[in-house]
Every structure is written in structure tokens, then in C-alpha cells.
Amino acid sequence: MTNQQTKRILSGMRSSNPRLHIGNYEGALRNWVDLQNEGYDMFCMVADLHALTTMYENAGEVSTNAREVAKDFIAGGIDPEKSSIFIQSHVREHAELHLLFSMITPLGWLERVPTYKEKQEDLGAAEREPYGLLGYPVLQTADILLYKPYGVPVGRDQAPHLEIGNDIAVRFNRLYNKEVFTPFKYMIPQDESRAKLPGLDMRKMSKSYDNCIYLSDTEDETARKIKTAFTTPSKIKKSDPGVPEGCAVCQYLRLYSSTWELQWDEDRQGLRGCMQSKTECTEAVNEYLRPMRQRRAELDDAAIEAILTRGAEKAREVASATLDEVKSAMGMF
Ligand code: TYM
């Protein structure tokens, strides 16, 4: 393994929504920024092709969203001078390697994936379920292995996809009798509340549950949302004891307030009411997100296009070299 390979990191976010939420940030983006600042060579991808699996009727929107997601990467701390930001469909090697991997991936591996089963249920009738949905983890594997990364920083829900990724890598090497790929590390936050951040209603934070705080929400929107957040159901009066582990407001306090231990203690002992916690939580969240919101407001569309063009060029350099190696290992010329 070359030194370059040991230092490379690849991860991505779908552009099914124009805005990232604090779950995306805690599960993934925050680690991307830390890794960037530790000197890793970061490839930050906007997965527009993956977004098409559910939004194929709105491909234009997926593309517009992709630019907005790139803005959130930068707002969240990705520095385009240090890291490459690119859109998946701009680097055609992803589609080509996906096709080649789809030939060597057993169907059974894909049918077992939990996210596939969930999406299948969401979409309802089997006739409407696109072929691309089943291949979702195969495309994700192509995304990853093209960069031969040291690790892939993601939230907990992505673990099954990463497992298939390493399984395909091993299968490829074995089939073609060549060590083209080495296993990559799963970089999932140790802290479970970050690996799977709860939403305002304590279910997993997700756009589809409408329980998100977005990085680019205004301060007022954030305040309004936190007011409606789920707290300990049995805590009716201030003096009732709270259970901070099961309270969305306390979860956010733990991440964003420097005095959360005291706040949790007071909640447990019935020394504070939920309204006080909500007010303090709003202040802490808004203070944390303020610099990101300011950075985002300063970004203009032309600058983003230039960043994405540069990012795709850099990504293509790595991706095309890997694809050549893959084809040569397979004996294709
Ligand atoms: P996506 O777009 O669903 O989510 C992007 C990232 O955010 C994380 N995440 C969360 N983490 C903690 N708590 C939450 N509530 C929460 N919600 C989302 C996800 O785990 C993810 O890390 N398949 C990927 C996109 C992708 C990709 C890749 C990722 C395409 N190719 C290659 C890594 C490598 C996805 O759907 O992420």
C-alpha cells in the first residue's frame, strides 16, 4: 500500500434533499472535518446517482440539490483548498465500476440488506421498485473502492453497505487472483447518540420523518422546532424527575452545551423544567451552528461550480487509475 492510499478517505451524502441536518453532521460530516484537519486526503462526494433511486422522476431537482449539499459541506468545515468536493455523476468511472461489480455480486447479498427492505416497503408495489435500488450498495462499493481509501466515515445506518463493500473487494481479489483492493475501515462515531442522532421526536433524525434541525435553519426556525421537541413524557411539573437519555432536548444539550452534565443532573433531580432546558438548548445549538450559517451565506453559485469542477478533476485522476487496474486484473483490454 502506498503512503497516499493509507491517507485517503472517501465518503458521500445523497442529494435527495438540498439541506443537511445535524444527524448528517454528527454521524459523518463532523468526522470528515476532523480527518481533513488531521491531514487526510479527503474525497467528499455528493451522491446524486444514489438520490435517483428514490427521486428518478425529479432528476433536475437532484442536481440542483447537489450544489446545495456541496455548500453545506463547506459550511460544516470542509475546506475546498484541502479536500476534494465532487458530484458522483461527474466522474463516470463510478458508473462503469458499478456495472463491473454488478457482474460479480451475488443477488442474495443485496436482497438481505436492511435498507433495501425498508425502501422496498416505502415504495410499495414491486412494479414501481427500480432495479437501481437493489444495486444501491454495489454503486456505493464502486464509489468507495475507486479511491482505495484507508477509511469511510459514516453514520451507523451505513454499516451494512460498508460490509458489502469489503465483501466485494475480497471477492474481486479472489476471482481475479490479484490484490487490487485492501479492506477499508468503518469510521462510525463511537458515541452512539452521534452514530444515530435522534430527531426532535426521538426517532432517528431523518428527512422522511420531518424531525430534523437543518444546518441552514434560521435561529428562529431552530427555536420553534426545539419548542416542539420530545422530552420525558412523565415529567409534567418542574419537580418531576426527567430521564435525559430518552429526551431529545437533553441529547442535543449533551452535544452542544458545555454545561450539559449539570443540566442533566438538574433534569434528573427535578430541579429544572423542560422549558428552561429548551431555551438553553436553543441557545447552545444556535451558537454552535452560527459560524456554519455565516459561512454558507457567503458562498456564491459560481464559486461552487468552480470548486466542483476542480474536485471532479482530482477525483477522476484517482478513479480512472483504479478502473484501469480493475480492467487489467480482469483481463479486459
Ligand atoms: P445519506 O445521504 O442517507 O446520509 C449521509 C450521512 O449521514 C449519516 N446520517 C446520520 N448519522 C447519524 N444520525 C442520523 N440521524 C443520520 N442520518 C444520516 C449517514 O449515516 C451518512 O453517513 N448511502 C449513503 C451515501 C453514499 C456513500 C457512498 C457514503 C453514497 N456513496 C460512499 C459513503 C461512501 C447515504 O445514503 O447517506
XYZ file of C-alpha atoms and ligand atoms in Angstrom:
370
model
C 0.000 0.000 0.000
C 1.425 3.391 -0.890
C 1.521 6.181 1.639
C -1.059 8.061 -0.433
C -3.526 5.191 -0.067
C -3.154 5.000 3.680
C -4.084 8.668 3.905
C -7.088 8.722 1.599
C -10.683 8.992 2.856
C -13.886 8.794 0.807
C -17.428 9.415 1.929
C -20.665 10.750 0.495
C -24.138 12.103 1.111
C -27.160 11.796 -1.137
C -28.677 14.913 -2.695
C -32.268 13.841 -2.148
C -32.610 16.955 -0.013
C -30.942 20.337 -0.571
C -30.034 20.667 3.098
C -28.040 18.567 5.540
C -29.323 18.052 9.069
C -27.409 17.779 12.328
C -27.714 13.953 12.097
C -25.680 14.060 8.855
C -23.257 16.343 10.629
C -22.838 14.273 13.800
C -22.752 10.905 12.033
C -20.416 11.878 9.223
C -19.520 15.478 8.327
C -18.035 16.310 11.719
C -15.624 13.380 11.341
C -14.814 14.414 7.770
C -13.732 17.810 9.059
C -11.617 16.279 11.833
C -9.952 13.896 9.379
C -9.283 16.763 6.958
C -7.676 18.733 9.763
C -5.555 15.717 10.717
C -4.106 15.817 7.197
C -6.056 13.051 5.421
C -6.682 13.433 1.706
C -10.460 13.791 1.731
C -12.818 12.981 -1.132
C -16.244 14.383 -0.246
C -18.847 13.190 -2.689
C -22.395 14.319 -3.349
C -24.203 11.097 -4.275
C -26.649 12.343 -6.895
C -26.938 8.931 -8.595
C -27.931 7.330 -5.306
C -30.579 10.030 -4.823
C -32.072 8.984 -8.163
C -33.044 5.584 -6.734
C -35.954 7.305 -4.997
C -36.182 10.578 -6.982
C -35.798 9.375 -10.576
C -38.782 11.496 -11.614
C -37.068 14.649 -10.347
C -33.542 14.338 -11.685
C -33.248 18.115 -12.187
C -34.044 18.715 -8.549
C -31.443 16.125 -7.519
C -28.837 18.110 -9.492
C -29.860 21.463 -8.033
C -29.806 19.929 -4.578
C -26.313 18.598 -5.201
C -24.937 22.158 -5.339
C -26.686 22.987 -2.076
C -25.302 19.893 -0.367
C -21.811 20.924 -1.503
C -22.431 24.305 0.152
C -23.329 22.532 3.393
C -20.084 20.529 3.218
C -18.164 23.799 3.122
C -20.391 25.468 5.701
C -19.764 22.497 8.008
C -15.988 22.951 7.752
C -14.760 21.199 4.601
C -12.099 23.410 3.058
C -12.086 23.082 -0.743
C -8.405 24.083 -0.742
C -7.576 20.976 1.293
C -10.291 18.477 0.311
C -11.899 17.464 -2.986
C -15.638 18.042 -3.241
C -17.325 16.491 -6.259
C -20.617 15.242 -7.672
C -20.756 11.474 -8.232
C -22.247 11.618 -11.764
C -19.471 13.975 -12.900
C -16.971 11.145 -12.513
C -18.156 8.472 -14.948
C -15.824 5.863 -13.541
C -18.374 5.370 -10.735
C -20.994 4.160 -13.202
C -18.539 1.920 -15.053
C -17.134 0.233 -11.964
C -20.688 -0.187 -10.646
C -21.508 -2.145 -13.796
C -18.445 -4.367 -13.495
C -19.089 -5.028 -9.791
C -22.737 -5.818 -10.535
C -21.491 -8.829 -12.518
C -19.655 -10.329 -9.550
C -22.077 -9.542 -6.723
C -24.386 -12.384 -5.663
C -28.049 -11.322 -5.579
C -28.506 -12.867 -2.131
C -26.078 -10.360 -0.602
C -28.212 -7.474 -1.837
C -31.632 -8.867 -1.003
C -30.604 -9.200 2.647
C -29.609 -5.537 3.104
C -31.921 -3.918 5.718
C -32.055 -0.515 3.985
C -33.198 -2.271 0.790
C -36.029 -3.986 2.633
C -37.109 -0.691 4.257
C -37.082 1.249 0.982
C -38.948 -1.581 -0.715
C -41.699 -1.237 1.886
C -41.766 2.564 1.468
C -42.164 2.295 -2.279
C -44.986 -0.224 -2.032
C -45.816 -2.160 -5.194
C -42.950 -4.238 -6.563
C -43.620 -2.950 -10.116
C -42.606 0.535 -9.040
C -39.422 -0.571 -7.343
C -36.483 0.367 -9.536
C -33.711 -2.043 -10.414
C -31.244 0.616 -9.208
C -32.453 0.268 -5.633
C -31.257 -3.309 -5.362
C -27.870 -2.286 -6.757
C -27.559 0.664 -4.367
C -24.793 -0.938 -2.222
C -22.937 -2.041 -5.363
C -22.777 1.549 -6.587
C -21.697 2.609 -3.100
C -18.935 -0.014 -3.238
C -17.744 1.384 -6.563
C -17.751 4.889 -5.021
C -15.541 3.689 -2.213
C -13.149 1.259 -3.873
C -12.308 3.628 -6.748
C -10.408 5.681 -4.169
C -8.852 2.712 -2.295
C -9.463 4.624 0.914
C -7.987 3.988 4.331
C -11.435 4.562 5.844
C -15.022 5.611 5.227
C -16.596 7.931 7.847
C -20.375 7.415 8.036
C -23.271 7.058 10.482
C -24.377 3.700 11.896
C -27.092 3.113 9.252
C -24.426 2.727 6.553
C -22.659 -0.225 8.204
C -24.444 -2.913 6.123
C -23.407 -1.122 2.916
C -19.789 -0.930 4.044
C -19.784 -4.641 4.843
C -20.885 -5.454 1.306
C -18.132 -3.114 0.115
C -15.393 -5.091 1.805
C -17.028 -8.391 0.774
C -16.998 -7.307 -2.881
C -13.352 -6.214 -2.527
C -12.357 -9.646 -1.209
C -14.427 -11.431 -3.845
C -12.867 -9.356 -6.638
C -9.312 -10.073 -5.469
C -10.062 -13.773 -5.177
C -11.856 -14.094 -8.519
C -9.090 -12.379 -10.466
C -6.280 -13.558 -8.258
C -4.837 -10.107 -7.711
C -4.669 -7.874 -4.623
C -6.224 -4.813 -6.237
C -8.182 -3.814 -3.122
C -7.314 -3.760 0.572
C -10.058 -3.623 3.220
C -11.061 -0.148 4.374
C -12.028 0.880 7.906
C -15.545 1.733 9.001
C -15.303 5.106 10.729
C -18.543 5.276 12.705
C -18.686 7.574 15.758
C -18.058 5.646 18.978
C -20.693 7.702 20.720
C -23.990 6.012 19.804
C -26.012 9.226 20.044
C -23.805 10.683 17.317
C -23.707 7.492 15.213
C -27.520 7.571 15.153
C -28.644 11.015 16.225
C -32.234 11.148 17.431
C -34.628 13.572 15.791
C -36.939 16.031 17.543
C -39.370 13.134 18.175
C -36.613 10.743 19.389
C -36.890 8.537 16.306
C -33.743 8.558 14.155
C -33.251 12.047 12.678
C -34.329 11.715 9.069
C -35.818 13.947 6.393
C -38.603 11.413 5.856
C -39.783 11.732 9.479
C -39.830 15.538 9.354
C -37.941 15.659 12.671
C -34.755 17.458 11.625
C -32.793 20.510 12.597
C -31.008 21.611 9.431
C -27.580 23.225 9.477
C -29.035 26.121 7.488
C -32.223 26.629 9.528
C -32.582 30.170 10.851
C -32.225 30.805 14.572
C -35.994 31.318 14.827
C -36.751 28.086 12.992
C -34.413 26.259 15.355
C -36.126 27.798 18.380
C -39.567 26.862 17.062
C -38.505 23.289 16.387
C -36.847 22.778 19.759
C -40.008 24.057 21.464
C -41.885 21.082 19.985
C -39.168 18.528 20.806
C -39.869 15.324 22.704
C -38.951 15.366 26.419
C -39.543 12.898 29.277
C -43.274 12.069 28.952
C -43.750 11.563 32.703
C -42.194 14.949 33.524
C -45.187 17.238 33.789
C -44.194 19.617 36.560
C -40.746 21.113 37.016
C -40.198 18.944 40.119
C -40.890 15.646 38.305
C -37.645 13.756 37.594
C -36.540 13.647 33.959
C -34.781 10.858 32.052
C -32.229 12.729 29.929
C -31.239 9.605 27.984
C -34.736 9.493 26.478
C -35.177 13.234 25.938
C -34.291 14.825 22.596
C -33.532 18.207 24.171
C -31.090 16.635 26.636
C -29.422 14.726 23.800
C -28.704 17.981 21.962
C -27.566 19.635 25.203
C -25.029 16.861 25.618
C -23.583 17.584 22.180
C -23.695 21.363 22.147
C -23.734 22.704 25.696
C -20.542 22.959 27.742
C -22.565 22.615 30.987
C -24.650 19.603 29.941
C -23.614 17.467 32.917
C -25.110 19.988 35.340
C -28.177 20.395 33.118
C -28.706 16.613 33.026
C -28.301 16.365 36.813
C -30.845 19.095 37.409
C -33.230 17.419 34.970
C -32.862 14.056 36.747
C -33.432 15.613 40.144
C -36.447 17.662 39.112
C -34.602 20.930 39.684
C -35.387 22.328 36.240
C -38.353 22.437 33.920
C -38.362 21.328 30.275
C -38.925 24.913 29.086
C -35.658 26.036 30.694
C -33.854 23.137 29.020
C -35.429 24.010 25.675
C -34.378 27.665 25.940
C -30.811 26.726 26.867
C -30.717 24.040 24.181
C -31.829 26.539 21.518
C -29.074 28.925 22.579
C -26.434 26.196 22.527
C -27.495 24.786 19.135
C -27.726 28.238 17.558
C -24.343 29.220 18.920
C -22.781 26.047 17.525
C -24.380 26.462 14.103
C -23.895 30.236 13.778
C -20.453 30.134 12.102
C -21.699 27.484 9.653
C -24.710 29.583 8.741
C -22.482 32.611 8.206
C -20.076 30.665 6.009
C -22.984 29.313 3.965
C -24.427 32.790 3.392
C -21.100 33.929 1.908
C -20.935 31.168 -0.732
C -21.906 32.031 -4.274
C -23.016 29.691 -7.039
C -20.150 30.455 -9.425
C -17.570 29.670 -6.754
C -19.302 26.346 -6.012
C -19.272 25.342 -9.700
C -15.544 26.028 -9.853
C -14.936 24.003 -6.691
C -16.964 21.081 -8.093
C -15.128 21.175 -11.413
C -11.775 21.074 -9.653
C -12.990 18.351 -7.287
C -14.202 16.151 -10.133
C -10.859 16.522 -11.953
C -8.952 15.407 -8.889
C -11.396 12.537 -8.254
C -11.202 11.404 -11.879
C -7.417 11.150 -11.714
C -7.596 8.624 -8.869
C -10.734 6.867 -10.112
C -9.515 6.299 -13.663
C -6.225 4.809 -12.463
C -8.138 2.326 -10.281
C -10.558 1.468 -13.076
C -7.620 0.720 -15.405
C -6.165 -1.551 -12.755
C -9.519 -3.322 -12.315
C -9.907 -3.975 -16.032
C -6.378 -5.178 -16.363
C -6.830 -7.562 -13.390
C -9.957 -8.913 -15.093
C -8.028 -9.386 -18.324
C -10.028 -6.767 -20.251
C -8.215 -4.678 -22.817
P -27.260 9.626 3.451
O -27.344 10.708 2.442
O -28.507 8.917 3.847
O -26.617 10.168 4.787
C -25.381 10.855 4.757
C -24.596 10.533 6.011
O -25.305 10.962 7.181
C -25.416 9.894 8.094
N -26.692 10.044 8.838
C -26.778 10.029 10.178
N -25.838 9.866 11.128
C -26.245 9.928 12.417
N -27.526 10.133 12.787
C -28.506 10.302 11.868
N -29.752 10.516 12.274
C -28.149 10.242 10.489
N -28.833 10.366 9.327
C -27.925 10.234 8.329
C -25.399 8.638 7.251
O -25.010 7.506 8.005
C -24.364 9.022 6.205
O -23.057 8.812 6.670
N -25.507 5.662 1.035
C -25.096 6.920 1.597
C -24.440 7.855 0.596
C -23.247 7.282 -0.093
C -21.988 6.961 0.481
C -21.182 6.463 -0.584
C -21.479 7.015 1.777
C -23.167 7.008 -1.426
N -21.915 6.517 -1.721
C -19.863 6.046 -0.358
C -20.177 6.588 1.990
C -19.384 6.092 0.935
C -26.341 7.608 2.144
O -27.425 7.325 1.757
O -26.138 8.578 3.019
